[in-house]
Structures are given as structure tokens and as C-alpha cells.
């Protein structure tokens, strides 16, 4: 094995090592509060994957994480950090809910229109930092954080007009805009809330894989991400490519809003994202910005989210949040560490 | 608006900007040294819980302050360890630490106070005996608060530390061109650590202020203030004085929102003002904000 190959292997294993390290740290905390870590983890993952209903819950929670993770991964491939998934998903969900509830469209056109609205709202919210970056060189990290807050204020303001009396939710969508639950076709999933949004997420993942690795635009995107000056020298416009990448990333995150709005509750509710747009960063990080990796990482975090609820009786659910954070911190520390170790060996 | 409302508005604006200013000044040290400090939110949160635990255990606000400093500096230390020692991505580290802080503080609430929402009431700071100064309109009651007085003393000092001392010069050098500093024999690692820990100390004062003013810790009580402080630092152009001024502006916007609540004016849109201003500044529409050149870039001597 050459030294280079060894480095690659070590670095490739860093997400797995990070997860193991975080689970070990979590085990120490679980033991410290007087519970059996092995029993807790067994319970957690058995509940998350072992029953049809549990699997359906895990998949339901993984769905917006796939959208969020793909959004971050796509932007990252173009050298951009999209922290705006939360705001993009929020506005995407709102747009879908409004079209689903108010658009005077025939039933057949309603669902496509609601999906398009979600992608368009998220895409517009992603385009702003993308264009500010392209035109003025303004840093997208700060701008996307700012836009998350602006999206919240916007929803707060619109909410006065839109929300049902004494609630923080919009009117229910028409039947034609509903994304069906998978339990309708797969009885094993029973009444779990996982719905057709999952299929859309998988389709988008496949489409993004094709876009990134099989098209000219994908090539340009990756070229800008890997070496912007080099790409520009080769005739690729950095600004145009990055603005486009942020718009697409926003659209993907925006679509993530439909899982709750069109597939689960059938209305928009304040705080429905539950941090999924934000957790997309962890998902992309762990999935190493590849569409398949994102799906696997989203399943892991989805299982943690649902399993954490199940074990709440014995260990506080907050511990799961700590675990998620530790996975992030270990994952980003492991890579530079392993690279250094590999360099020593070489 | 009557004179009374104006005074009320001014007092509210000043009071709101105190924690922003403390955190914002702190972030100047971290960022000038080359480390992005999105972890500000997490530092505010852990130090607020630290204050509450300290004040709850002892019944003394100053013990709470020490506990806040310990918790906040420990959080900043973790950020420094991950970003400076392990040279990991600074933005992701900050976000991870904010998530960690949210989880840990909630975990602490549940374990110590058996509530997932709030702690019992704890002591706040007693006003300092300022004699006639205490009767100043608006300012009197504010500067009698020890943390505000501390802020007023620390503000010019932090500007001087950054721009008038050898340490400040070295810190700024590591944020602009770390390899140049290293060539002169400076330890980039040590200087960047110092910057991040200073940031932690200042932000901890902000966390202590929040918990002491509210006399308790509530889940997620910082409510994004760390991000506003970070935005103010950018609007203030990475200078403690500018950052504090931006915090006053943001505080005024928030106070105006409170005054206008219930009126026909859409006060929620005012909420977005600090964020919109920050975006305009970043795009160069209002002055030009230029970040330290090496901010966000891990320093790896083996590759320099």
C-alpha cells in the first residue's frame, strides 16, 4: 500500500471513527448517570430500525436531513458554505403550504405547483447570498446566517395575516396537495409519518449525483470548488457558477419543507423545521459531501433523533443533542488529525 | 413620543445592548487573531448557566460571575482546541459548539433543577453605591450595575490592547499573516489561543449579565444574541469601539420594536434590521468591512 493510498483510507474512515468516538463519549455520560450504556444504545437502535413503525419514524426524521444535507453538500462542492438551510427550508415550507391551501388550481396541478413553490422560495432565499457573493464578494457564511433570522422575522410578520386564530399555523392544504404516507403502500410501516417526500429526497440525491459527476455544469461547479482561480483560467465564471450553486442549494433545502407541510401535518407551523436545515451541515460533513454519504448520514441522525425520544424515560433526550454535537466536533477534528498521522507515517 | 417615552426608549436601548457589546468586543480578539467565533452563542449560553449555578449554590452574584467565566472560558477553550490545535474548520466548530452548548445546558437544567425549561430564581447584582451619580436620568440606574461599569472600563482598554500594545500587534499579525509572525519566532498557536480565550472571557460577562438580569436560566435564553453580536463585530469593522457602537444601534432597533409593539407599524420587520444592515455592510453598500486576511484559515506550520 502506498503512503498516499493509506492517507486516503485513513481520511475516508474519519466519519466512522468520529461516530464511534462520539458514541463512546456518550457511553461515558450514560454510565455516569447510572445507566447501562450498552443497553441504552441497543434499545435506541432496535427501536429506530427494529420495528416497522420505528423504521418509519426514523425515515420520516431522516427525510428533511437528506434535503438539508444535499443542500449543504451541493454548495460545498462549489466552495461555498450554506448555513442558510434553516431559513430556506422554513420559507419553502411556507410557500408549499400557501399554494396548497389557496391556489385555485385543479387537483392534479396542485401538488406539482406546491412542490415548485417550495423549491422556488428556497431557491430565491439561496440566490440572495449567492449573488451577493458573486457581485460583491460578500461572505456567504455571515449572509446565510443573517438570512435565517430575516426569514424568521418575515414569517413572524406574515403570520399575523396568515395564521389561524390563536395558533402559529396556516390553514390546512387541499387534499390534492397532500403527499401520501408510505404506509398506504407498505403496510409494515403502519401509521408512521414517513411519506412520499422520502422518495423525492432520494430522486433529488440521484439527480444531484448525475448533475455533479455527469454534466458540464457539475464539472464547472466542482472545478470552482476545488480551485477557483484555476477554473477561471479555464474559462469558467466563478461568480455565475457560485450564484447558481447557492440557488440550487436553496431550492433543495426549500423542498425539504414539504416533508412536514405536505406529507405530515398538512399545514405550515412555526418551528416545523426542528433544526433540520441546520443539521444538514452535520449530515453533509459526515456524508463527506457525496449524495450517497448524505443519505447514510441522514439515516444515522434520523435514528438518533427518533431513538432519543424512545430512551427518554431512562436518559434525558438532551443527551442525544450532545451526541450529535460531539459527532460534528470529532468529525472535523479527526480529519486533520488523521492527515497528520498519515503524514508522519509517510 | 413624549419625553417619558423617549427616556424609557433610551434606557431600554442601552440595557439591551450591554450583552451584545460584551460578546461583540470579545469576538474582535478571536477574529483579529484569525479565528472565526460563531461559537459566541454557545459561550453566552454556557456562561449564563454557569452564572445561575454559581449564584444558586452560593447565593452570591460574584460567585456566579466566577462560575460564568469558568464555563464560558472552558467553552472557548474547546473552540480553540478544535480550531487551533486540530486545525479543524472554524465555522463548523463554532456551529458544533453552539449545538453542544444547547444540549449540555438543557441536560444541566434537567439534572440539577429537574426542569427542562427554567431554573429557580437566583440572586442578581446589587447596585453599586455611586452617590449623586445614581440620580442621573437614564444612565444612573444603568452604570450602578457592576457589569455595565466593567463594560465602560473594558471598552477603551480593549481597543488599546488591540491597537496600542505589542500583544495586540502580534494578535493582529497572526490574523493577517500567521507565517510572517511565525518567522519572527512568535507562537501562532499560543497567540490564537489567547485571542479565543479573551473572547470567551468577554462573552462570559455577557452571559452573566443575561442570567443575572433575568434572575434565572431558561432553556435557549440567549435566543441568537451571539449571532447578533457577531454581526455587530462585522458592522463595527473588527474594532471594539465600532463593535460597541453597532451594538448600540442594534439595541436601539430592538428597543424601538418594543415601543412600537401593538402599533400599526410592523415591528417584526424592525427585528430584521440588524441582519439587513449587516448584509449591506458586507456587500459594501455602507462603508467597507474587510476581514483579517487569515481569518478562518487554520495555520499549519508544516505547510507554511
XYZ file of C-alpha atoms in Angstrom, chain A residues 17 23 37 60 101 140 223 307 332:
9
model
C -14.227 6.980 13.698
C -20.839 7.117 20.957
C -24.692 2.365 28.010
C -39.537 10.437 8.500
C -54.194 25.935 0.725
C -21.909 33.698 2.252
C -13.778 22.899 -10.596
C -34.289 6.641 19.255
C -13.903 17.912 11.910
